[in-house]
């Protein structure tokens, strides 16, 4: 079986302040990347910044600096963010890099060679904020200005000479592709949206602009710059050194396993991108998954709406892992989710401090007093031990399957249940009352330690820093984590030393307690 996995986040518009929505899409991608790695896959995980277009040119103008200079500064804030979020990305691409520009111009020439590009005139609505064209039927009036209904962004009328991509030509091929590859667009609700959009009829797409210069030049006509979305989407293959299809990165990782994106940019990824690829005779990615939004009240959290919860502030107060855990658990993946500091605090107190932190502390403290801080010898598991251990063995294939369906909710629920059951097991078995039955006491401690090991392995993709600390109990490091070993009942070696660890999560005092 092919054990390569290529996952991408969208490349971010370098806005001065990354917000929780950016943090969310990156953390989720990191979760998948880390899971696949501990499942034995060779993972390529790409993120980066999307630096061309009128939006960036205007932002640089207001600061009175050159666009590239502006991008250098802001792109760095996203590179820093990826470190702050502890992302395990293997590449960070900037669309202003030469490796990217070369690929975009090559792709353009391929589309031209295959007769998919023609020169004409565009007149219609354009939103600079979305960098998107809109039809008359997609525009509404709000407070006497025209906005795109779908995003709420203001639009302006443009009329200029433009190159067009023959998108209409690919309508049937796209529909056939969606039908033959039912999981290509996920979740299902998003697929239905896309299919009905395409069935509604595709118009050719304007793919160059003449009115400004901040972009990649059209080959042989430098008066035009290439439309920023055609430019940006190409990052997924420029990072693999396309057009060198013999390059080892391209051979190994294309087609991508998963483009993880927010639902607002689904049309670009599920309609335009596959059409460009088909036209250039490049195989299509395996899946485009459109996740929901982080909301603030009822609205999408975004800079233009001024309702941002700053991930850096939250990390300063609570630490990174609580934020990662909270976002993955609380936002039902695929749907929109409302987040609040109050719920984050509840989550830290109940799940992380009480259920997980306490379990680690109690079991190791007990092992210290009663088993000389060593993995105890065991003879036989009884039925109760086996029931709880078997859950991992039986569920391992299901966990893998659900991860491949991006069912984050299944994964996190499994962990929350396992934690509840492990705590209950330790309480119900009352090892402190078994001091006269050393065999039974040892077996309970061994089973509890095994449960901590298995749960911690599963938690690693979510809270990697914390798990690194927990692994010290067993003298392990992250490279020792193999998800397949959660199926093994006796992975810990009797007689091995254990270590005590400090408190993992401090409980938050709440005003209303
Ligand atoms: N530059 C384009 C992507 C090009 S990919 C070839 C872009 N950038 S963005 O910075 O505006 O958004 C990046 C990602 O963050 C998108 O997936 C978007 O959906 C996501 N989010 C932005 N705000 C969000 C929320 N409030 N909630 C969740 N994710 C959201 O689009």
Coordinates of N, CA, C and O and ligand atoms in Angstrom, one line a residue, residues 10-13 19 21-22 24-25 50 229 232-233 235-236 261-265 269 291-294 300-302, ligand 1:
X10 N -4.9 26.1 3.1 CA -4.9 27.2 2.1 C -3.6 28.0 2.4 O -3.2 28.0 3.6
X11 N -3.1 28.7 1.4 CA -2.1 29.7 1.7 C -2.8 30.9 2.1 O -3.7 31.4 1.5
X12 N -2.3 31.6 3.2 CA -3.0 32.7 3.8 C -2.7 34.0 3.1 O -1.6 34.3 2.8
X13 N -3.7 34.8 3.0 CA -3.5 36.2 2.6 C -2.7 36.9 3.8 O -3.2 36.8 4.9
X19 N -5.8 35.4 12.6 CA -6.9 35.3 13.6 C -7.2 33.8 13.8 O -6.6 32.9 13.3
X21 N -9.6 31.9 12.9 CA -9.9 31.1 11.8 C -8.7 30.5 11.1 O -8.7 29.4 10.7
X22 N -7.7 31.4 11.0 CA -6.4 30.9 10.4 C -5.8 29.8 11.3 O -5.4 28.7 10.8
X24 N -7.3 27.9 13.3 CA -8.1 26.7 13.3 C -7.8 25.8 12.1 O -7.5 24.6 12.2
X25 N -7.8 26.4 10.9 CA -7.5 25.5 9.7 C -6.1 24.9 9.8 O -5.9 23.8 9.4
X50 N -0.1 33.7 0.4 CA -0.7 34.0 -0.9 C -0.5 35.6 -1.1 O -1.2 36.3 -0.5
X229 N -6.1 33.9 -8.1 CA -6.5 32.5 -7.7 C -5.8 31.5 -8.5 O -5.5 30.4 -8.0
X232 N -2.5 31.4 -7.0 CA -2.4 30.8 -5.6 C -2.6 29.3 -5.6 O -1.9 28.6 -5.0
X233 N -3.6 28.8 -6.4 CA -4.0 27.4 -6.4 C -2.8 26.6 -6.8 O -2.6 25.4 -6.4
X235 N 0.1 26.8 -6.1 CA 1.1 26.5 -5.0 C 1.2 25.1 -4.7 O 2.3 24.6 -4.3
X236 N 0.1 24.4 -4.8 CA 0.0 23.0 -4.4 C 1.0 22.1 -5.2 O 1.4 21.0 -4.7
X261 N -9.6 23.0 3.5 CA -9.9 24.5 3.3 C -11.2 24.9 4.1 O -11.9 24.0 4.5
X262 N -11.4 26.2 4.2 CA -12.6 26.6 4.7 C -13.7 26.7 3.6 O -13.4 26.8 2.5
X263 N -15.0 26.6 4.1 CA -16.0 26.5 3.1 C -16.2 27.7 2.2 O -16.7 27.6 1.1
X264 N -15.6 28.8 2.6 CA -15.7 30.0 1.8 C -14.9 29.9 0.5 O -15.1 30.7 -0.4
X265 N -13.9 29.0 0.5 CA -13.1 29.0 -0.8 C -13.3 27.6 -1.5 O -12.4 27.2 -2.2
X269 N -11.5 25.7 -5.1 CA -10.8 24.4 -5.0 C -11.5 23.2 -5.7 O -10.9 22.3 -6.1
X291 N -14.1 22.8 5.6 CA -14.6 22.8 7.0 C -15.4 24.1 7.3 O -15.5 25.0 6.4
X292 N -16.0 24.1 8.4 CA -16.9 25.3 8.8 C -16.1 26.4 9.3 O -14.9 26.4 9.3
X293 N -16.8 27.4 9.8 CA -16.2 28.6 10.3 C -16.2 28.7 11.8 O -17.1 28.2 12.4
X294 N -15.2 29.4 12.3 CA -15.2 29.8 13.7 C -16.1 31.1 13.7 O -15.8 32.0 13.0
X300 N -19.2 35.1 10.9 CA -17.8 34.5 10.7 C -16.8 35.5 11.4 O -17.0 36.7 11.3
X301 N -15.9 34.9 12.1 CA -14.8 35.7 12.6 C -13.9 36.2 11.5 O -13.4 35.4 10.8
X302 N -13.8 37.5 11.4 CA -12.9 37.9 10.3 C -12.5 39.4 10.6 O -13.1 40.1 11.3
Ligands
LIG1 N1 -5.5 33.1 0.1 C1 -6.7 32.4 0.1 C2 -6.4 30.9 0.0 C3 -5.7 30.5 -1.2 S1 -5.5 28.8 -1.3 C4 -4.9 28.4 -2.8 C5 -7.5 32.7 1.4 N2 -6.8 33.1 2.4 S2 -7.4 33.5 3.9 O1 -6.3 34.0 4.6 O2 -8.4 34.5 3.7 O3 -8.1 32.3 4.5 C6 -7.3 31.1 4.7 C7 -8.2 30.0 5.3 O4 -8.6 30.4 6.6 C8 -9.4 29.7 4.5 O5 -9.5 28.2 4.5 C9 -10.5 30.2 5.2 O6 -11.7 29.5 5.1 C10 -10.0 30.1 6.7 N3 -10.7 31.0 7.5 C11 -10.7 32.4 7.5 N4 -11.6 32.8 8.4 C12 -12.2 31.7 9.1 C13 -13.0 31.5 10.2 N5 -13.6 32.5 10.8 N6 -13.2 30.3 10.6 C14 -12.6 29.2 10.0 N7 -11.8 29.3 9.0 C15 -11.8 30.5 8.4 O7 -8.7 32.4 1.4

